[in-house]
mmCIF file of C-alpha atoms in Angstrom:
data_model
loop_
_atom_site.group_PDB
_atom_site.id
_atom_site.type_symbol
_atom_site.label_atom_id
_atom_site.label_comp_id
_atom_site.label_asym_id
_atom_site.label_seq_id
_atom_site.Cartn_x
_atom_site.Cartn_y
_atom_site.Cartn_z
ATOM 1 C CA MET A 1 25.577 -0.119 17.711
ATOM 2 C CA ASP A 2 23.408 -2.524 16.144
ATOM 3 C CA SER A 3 24.002 -3.195 12.366
ATOM 4 C CA SER A 4 21.012 -3.003 10.112
ATOM 5 C CA ALA A 5 20.194 -3.459 6.607
ATOM 6 C CA TYR A 6 17.353 -2.341 4.261
ATOM 7 C CA GLY A 7 15.660 0.242 6.897
ATOM 8 C CA ALA A 8 15.570 -2.158 9.909
ATOM 9 C CA SER A 9 17.631 -3.527 12.696
ATOM 10 C CA LEU A 10 19.327 -7.155 11.983
ATOM 11 C CA ALA A 11 18.855 -8.009 15.655
ATOM 12 C CA GLY A 12 15.203 -9.344 16.289
ATOM 13 C CA GLY A 13 12.714 -8.218 18.706
ATOM 14 C CA THR A 14 9.418 -7.904 19.945
ATOM 15 C CA PHE A 15 7.110 -6.661 17.407
ATOM 16 C CA ASP A 16 5.909 -3.012 18.311
ATOM 17 C CA PHE A 17 2.369 -2.690 16.796
ATOM 18 C CA LEU A 18 1.954 1.037 17.470
ATOM 19 C CA GLY A 19 5.268 1.687 16.073
ATOM 20 C CA PHE A 20 4.499 -0.042 13.061
ATOM 21 C CA LEU A 21 1.108 1.472 12.505
ATOM 22 C CA LYS A 22 2.991 5.064 12.954
ATOM 23 C CA GLN A 23 5.502 4.404 10.025
ATOM 24 C CA PRO A 24 4.759 6.700 6.910
ATOM 25 C CA GLN A 25 4.882 3.716 4.927
ATOM 26 C CA THR A 26 2.545 1.616 6.896
ATOM 27 C CA ILE A 27 0.209 4.733 6.601
ATOM 28 C CA VAL A 28 0.310 5.235 2.981
ATOM 29 C CA ARG A 29 0.142 1.627 2.451
ATOM 30 C CA ILE A 30 -3.200 1.514 4.180
ATOM 31 C CA LEU A 31 -4.205 4.476 2.255
ATOM 32 C CA SER A 32 -3.742 2.835 -0.970
ATOM 33 C CA TRP A 33 -5.487 -0.269 0.451
ATOM 34 C CA VAL A 34 -8.473 1.814 1.051
ATOM 35 C CA PHE A 35 -8.267 3.999 -2.222
ATOM 36 C CA ALA A 36 -8.283 0.449 -4.228
ATOM 37 C CA ILE A 37 -11.380 -0.871 -2.325
ATOM 38 C CA ILE A 38 -13.125 2.353 -2.917
ATOM 39 C CA VAL A 39 -11.991 2.024 -7.062
ATOM 40 C CA PHE A 40 -13.231 -1.433 -7.457
ATOM 41 C CA ALA A 41 -16.109 -1.403 -4.854
ATOM 42 C CA THR A 42 -18.115 1.482 -6.481
ATOM 43 C CA ILE A 43 -17.516 0.048 -9.993
ATOM 44 C CA VAL A 44 -18.576 -3.034 -9.103
ATOM 45 C CA ALA A 45 -21.746 -1.948 -6.952
ATOM 46 C CA GLU A 46 -23.068 1.286 -9.133
ATOM 47 C CA GLY A 47 -20.688 1.021 -12.326
ATOM 48 C CA TYR A 48 -22.596 -0.975 -14.298
ATOM 49 C CA VAL A 49 -26.335 0.554 -15.304
ATOM 50 C CA SER A 50 -29.122 -0.466 -18.078
ATOM 51 C CA THR A 51 -29.507 1.818 -20.738
ATOM 52 C CA ASN A 52 -33.080 0.457 -21.737
ATOM 53 C CA VAL A 53 -35.331 -0.119 -19.216
ATOM 54 C CA GLY A 54 -36.832 -3.765 -19.094
ATOM 55 C CA THR A 55 -33.400 -5.327 -20.547
ATOM 56 C CA PRO A 56 -31.250 -7.233 -18.512
ATOM 57 C CA ASP A 57 -27.990 -6.199 -20.122
ATOM 58 C CA ALA A 58 -26.008 -3.443 -18.194
ATOM 59 C CA LYS A 59 -23.422 -1.497 -19.586
ATOM 60 C CA CYS A 60 -20.448 0.714 -17.732
ATOM 61 C CA MET A 61 -21.119 4.192 -16.698
ATOM 62 C CA PHE A 62 -18.064 5.485 -18.394
ATOM 63 C CA ASN A 63 -19.166 5.924 -22.014
ATOM 64 C CA GLN A 64 -20.919 2.326 -22.167
ATOM 65 C CA ASN A 65 -17.134 0.961 -22.285
ATOM 66 C CA ASP A 66 -17.021 -2.370 -20.344
ATOM 67 C CA GLY A 67 -13.482 -2.432 -20.970
ATOM 68 C CA ALA A 68 -12.954 0.765 -18.950
ATOM 69 C CA CYS A 69 -14.942 -0.522 -15.603
ATOM 70 C CA SER A 70 -13.179 -4.097 -16.229
ATOM 71 C CA TYR A 71 -9.448 -2.375 -16.331
ATOM 72 C CA ALA A 72 -10.239 -0.131 -13.025
ATOM 73 C CA VAL A 73 -11.815 -3.310 -11.265
ATOM 74 C CA THR A 74 -8.917 -5.304 -11.874
ATOM 75 C CA ILE A 75 -6.145 -3.057 -10.883
ATOM 76 C CA GLY A 76 -8.218 -2.214 -8.070
ATOM 77 C CA VAL A 77 -8.472 -5.646 -6.830
ATOM 78 C CA LEU A 78 -5.174 -6.617 -7.588
ATOM 79 C CA ALA A 79 -4.012 -3.605 -5.736
ATOM 80 C CA PHE A 80 -5.936 -4.431 -2.803
ATOM 81 C CA LEU A 81 -4.281 -7.995 -2.535
ATOM 82 C CA ALA A 82 -0.785 -6.564 -2.804
ATOM 83 C CA CYS A 83 -1.526 -4.317 0.000
ATOM 84 C CA VAL A 84 -2.327 -7.204 2.143
ATOM 85 C CA ILE A 85 0.646 -9.135 1.339
ATOM 86 C CA PHE A 86 3.094 -6.295 1.708
ATOM 87 C CA LEU A 87 1.671 -5.102 4.990
ATOM 88 C CA VAL A 88 2.102 -8.684 6.091
ATOM 89 C CA LEU A 89 5.715 -8.494 4.840
ATOM 90 C CA ASP A 90 6.353 -4.950 6.450
ATOM 91 C CA ALA A 91 5.337 -6.191 9.805
ATOM 92 C CA TYR A 92 7.759 -9.332 9.509
ATOM 93 C CA PHE A 93 10.437 -7.741 8.108
ATOM 94 C CA PRO A 94 12.571 -6.470 11.310
ATOM 95 C CA GLN A 95 12.316 -10.233 12.070
ATOM 96 C CA ILE A 96 14.229 -11.478 8.921
ATOM 97 C CA SER A 97 17.862 -11.291 9.636
ATOM 98 C CA ASN A 98 19.105 -12.770 6.102
ATOM 99 C CA ALA A 99 20.076 -9.643 4.272
ATOM 100 C CA LYS A 100 19.303 -11.179 0.890
ATOM 101 C CA GLU A 101 15.952 -11.991 1.803
ATOM 102 C CA ARG A 102 15.401 -8.319 2.687
ATOM 103 C CA LYS A 103 17.003 -7.551 -0.599
ATOM 104 C CA TYR A 104 14.482 -9.376 -2.429
ATOM 105 C CA ILE A 105 11.453 -8.180 -0.455
ATOM 106 C CA VAL A 106 12.560 -4.404 -1.094
ATOM 107 C CA SER A 107 13.069 -5.320 -4.590
ATOM 108 C CA ALA A 108 9.824 -6.647 -5.099
ATOM 109 C CA ASP A 109 8.333 -3.848 -3.277
ATOM 110 C CA LEU A 110 10.278 -1.464 -5.690
ATOM 111 C CA ILE A 111 9.165 -2.660 -8.799
ATOM 112 C CA PHE A 112 5.583 -3.820 -8.098
ATOM 113 C CA SER A 113 5.122 -0.115 -6.613
ATOM 114 C CA GLY A 114 6.712 1.518 -9.786
ATOM 115 C CA THR A 115 4.484 -0.515 -12.132
ATOM 116 C CA TRP A 116 1.053 -0.131 -10.095
ATOM 117 C CA THR A 117 1.920 3.694 -10.093
ATOM 118 C CA LEU A 118 2.056 3.588 -13.881
ATOM 119 C CA LEU A 119 -0.902 1.272 -14.193
ATOM 120 C CA TRP A 120 -3.158 3.650 -11.888
ATOM 121 C CA PHE A 121 -2.111 6.597 -13.772
ATOM 122 C CA VAL A 122 -3.369 4.942 -17.016
ATOM 123 C CA CYS A 123 -6.404 4.054 -15.156
ATOM 124 C CA PHE A 124 -7.099 7.643 -14.245
ATOM 125 C CA CYS A 125 -6.572 9.031 -17.569
ATOM 126 C CA TYR A 126 -8.711 6.014 -19.057
ATOM 127 C CA LEU A 127 -11.966 6.836 -16.854
ATOM 128 C CA ALA A 128 -11.259 10.719 -17.015
ATOM 129 C CA ASN A 129 -11.511 10.565 -20.848
ATOM 130 C CA GLN A 130 -14.236 8.023 -21.227
ATOM 131 C CA TRP A 131 -16.215 10.110 -18.354
ATOM 132 C CA GLY A 132 -15.642 13.308 -20.460
ATOM 133 C CA LYS A 133 -17.238 11.365 -23.693
ATOM 134 C CA THR A 134 -20.259 10.229 -22.124
ATOM 135 C CA THR A 135 -23.321 11.452 -23.016
ATOM 136 C CA ASP A 136 -25.944 9.662 -21.936
ATOM 137 C CA MET A 137 -26.595 10.215 -18.160
ATOM 138 C CA THR A 138 -29.817 8.323 -17.635
ATOM 139 C CA GLY A 139 -29.386 5.621 -14.556
ATOM 140 C CA ILE A 140 -25.586 6.657 -13.837
ATOM 141 C CA ILE A 141 -24.878 8.070 -10.377
ATOM 142 C CA THR A 142 -22.237 10.659 -11.200
ATOM 143 C CA ASP A 143 -20.762 10.784 -7.517
ATOM 144 C CA ALA A 144 -19.750 7.749 -8.136
ATOM 145 C CA ALA A 145 -18.024 8.028 -11.453
ATOM 146 C CA ARG A 146 -16.637 11.171 -10.156
ATOM 147 C CA GLY A 147 -15.221 9.084 -7.111
ATOM 148 C CA ALA A 148 -13.697 6.592 -9.436
ATOM 149 C CA VAL A 149 -11.984 8.889 -11.088
ATOM 150 C CA ALA A 150 -10.597 11.105 -8.142
ATOM 151 C CA PHE A 151 -9.288 8.020 -6.015
ATOM 152 C CA SER A 152 -7.717 6.510 -9.240
ATOM 153 C CA PHE A 153 -5.820 9.532 -9.172
ATOM 154 C CA PHE A 154 -5.082 9.258 -5.344
ATOM 155 C CA SER A 155 -4.289 5.743 -5.700
ATOM 156 C CA THR A 156 -1.280 6.976 -8.149
ATOM 157 C CA VAL A 157 -0.109 9.586 -5.812
ATOM 158 C CA SER A 158 0.045 7.040 -3.026
ATOM 159 C CA TRP A 159 1.839 4.568 -5.113
ATOM 160 C CA GLY A 160 4.298 7.079 -6.012
ATOM 161 C CA LEU A 161 4.960 7.423 -2.448
ATOM 162 C CA LEU A 162 5.153 3.770 -1.885
ATOM 163 C CA VAL A 163 8.046 3.977 -4.686
ATOM 164 C CA PHE A 164 9.776 6.981 -2.892
ATOM 165 C CA PHE A 165 9.761 4.654 0.365
ATOM 166 C CA ALA A 166 11.025 1.542 -1.254
ATOM 167 C CA PHE A 167 13.517 3.280 -3.055
ATOM 168 C CA GLY A 168 14.733 4.982 -0.028
ATOM 169 C CA ARG A 169 15.047 1.593 1.748
ATOM 170 C CA TYR A 170 16.830 0.007 -1.289
ATOM 171 C CA ARG A 171 19.330 2.748 -1.345
ATOM 172 C CA GLN A 172 20.093 2.225 2.612
ATOM 173 C CA GLY A 173 20.805 -1.307 2.083
ATOM 174 C CA VAL A 174 23.282 -1.064 -0.492
ATOM 175 C CA THR A 175 24.789 2.259 0.954
ATOM 176 C CA GLU A 176 25.543 0.172 4.224
ATOM 177 C CA PHE A 177 26.674 -2.732 2.434
ATOM 178 C CA GLY A 178 29.142 -0.573 0.439
ATOM 179 C CA GLN A 179 30.459 0.835 3.712
ATOM 180 C CA THR A 180 31.075 -2.099 5.720
ATOM 181 C CA TYR A 181 32.382 -4.621 3.144
ATOM 182 C CA ALA A 182 35.813 -4.931 2.641
ATOM 183 C CA ASP A 183 37.512 -7.093 -0.057
ATOM 184 C CA PRO A 184 39.366 -10.147 1.586
ATOM 185 C CA ALA A 185 41.951 -9.726 -1.590
ATOM 186 C CA HIS A 186 43.136 -6.327 0.034
ATOM 187 C CA ASP A 187 43.140 -7.447 3.742
ATOM 188 C CA THR A 188 46.632 -8.074 5.357
ATOM 189 C CA PRO A 189 45.799 -9.701 8.601
ATOM 190 C CA TYR A 190 49.373 -11.659 8.636
ATOM 191 C CA PRO A 191 52.701 -10.176 8.282
ATOM 192 C CA PRO A 192 54.543 -11.309 5.152
ATOM 193 C CA TYR A 193 56.389 -14.522 5.344
ATOM 194 C CA PRO A 194 60.223 -13.667 5.963
ATOM 195 C CA THR A 195 62.411 -14.530 3.005
ATOM 196 C CA GLY A 196 66.227 -14.287 5.029
ATOM 197 C CA ALA A 197 67.433 -15.584 8.044
ATOM 198 C CA PRO A 198 65.541 -13.803 11.105
ATOM 199 C CA GLN A 199 67.724 -11.239 13.104
ATOM 200 C CA GLY A 200 69.768 -12.267 15.879
ATOM 201 C CA TYR A 201 70.355 -16.023 14.968
ATOM 202 C CA GLN A 202 73.179 -18.003 15.883
ATOM 203 C CA GLN A 203 75.061 -20.634 14.468
ATOM 204 C CA SER A 204 74.120 -24.233 15.973
ATOM 205 C CA PRO A 205 77.444 -24.753 18.771
ATOM 206 C CA PHE A 206 78.294 -28.308 17.128
ATOM 207 C CA THR A 207 78.906 -27.206 13.626
ATOM 208 C CA GLY A 208 81.961 -25.340 14.615
ATOM 209 C CA GLY A 209 83.503 -28.181 16.391
ATOM 210 C CA THR A 210 82.937 -30.466 13.117
ATOM 211 C CA GLN A 211 84.622 -27.823 11.078
ATOM 212 C CA GLN A 212 87.826 -27.154 12.886
ATOM 213 C CA GLN A 213 88.786 -30.778 13.075
ATOM 214 C CA GLY A 214 88.220 -31.548 9.548
ATOM 215 C CA GLU A 215 88.193 -34.993 7.627
ATOM 216 C CA GLY A 216 91.838 -35.676 8.086
ATOM 217 C CA SER A 217 92.262 -34.992 11.856
ATOM 218 C CA TYR A 218 89.896 -38.055 12.593
ATOM 219 C CA LEU A 219 91.634 -41.283 14.146
ATOM 220 C CA PRO A 220 90.094 -44.216 14.199
ATOM 221 C CA PRO A 221 90.352 -46.381 17.367
ATOM 222 C CA SER A 222 93.099 -48.765 17.630
ATOM 223 C CA TYR A 223 92.671 -52.264 18.662
#
């Protein structure tokens, strides 16, 4: 049985593109990528309107609050880039044999996904609040504004699922490590060193003769 760490086998192999695309985490990651594109592209293309005819200045369609549009665009662009980076890391993940490097990737995924779940929720609340306060609808494409609000909410859900998947991989890695790790201090691969004489030991045959003769029985040769 091949050992594994953080949701993937430690043994390297050929990359299965179709299998990679069918993974739930990959599907949700791609959806998050698409949602981010919709939010920031919609606001960039249709989120700024001119309130007065003939003036070059354009205001955000969300209650003329440029901060709301800027926040949504920034969050969307960063989410788009992050999805691309993590998709590449997910594809390369089974080829990484070092468990520590896998732990760093999974931890970064968990932290970033959790942070962006919160930021997308703030974005959804912010845009919905400003859209509810918008009174002047001149030149505003309402479907674009509602779409940006809706896909901000969808992004919150999708990034929350990414947190769930990342947390599952992190717990899987920690659990497997805990089950297979053994403290070397408690291992006894060798028997203890014997302190007494081993059983079956016999005295040297030369010592007996020396003790029997004694010191006085020795006669020097005569010349």
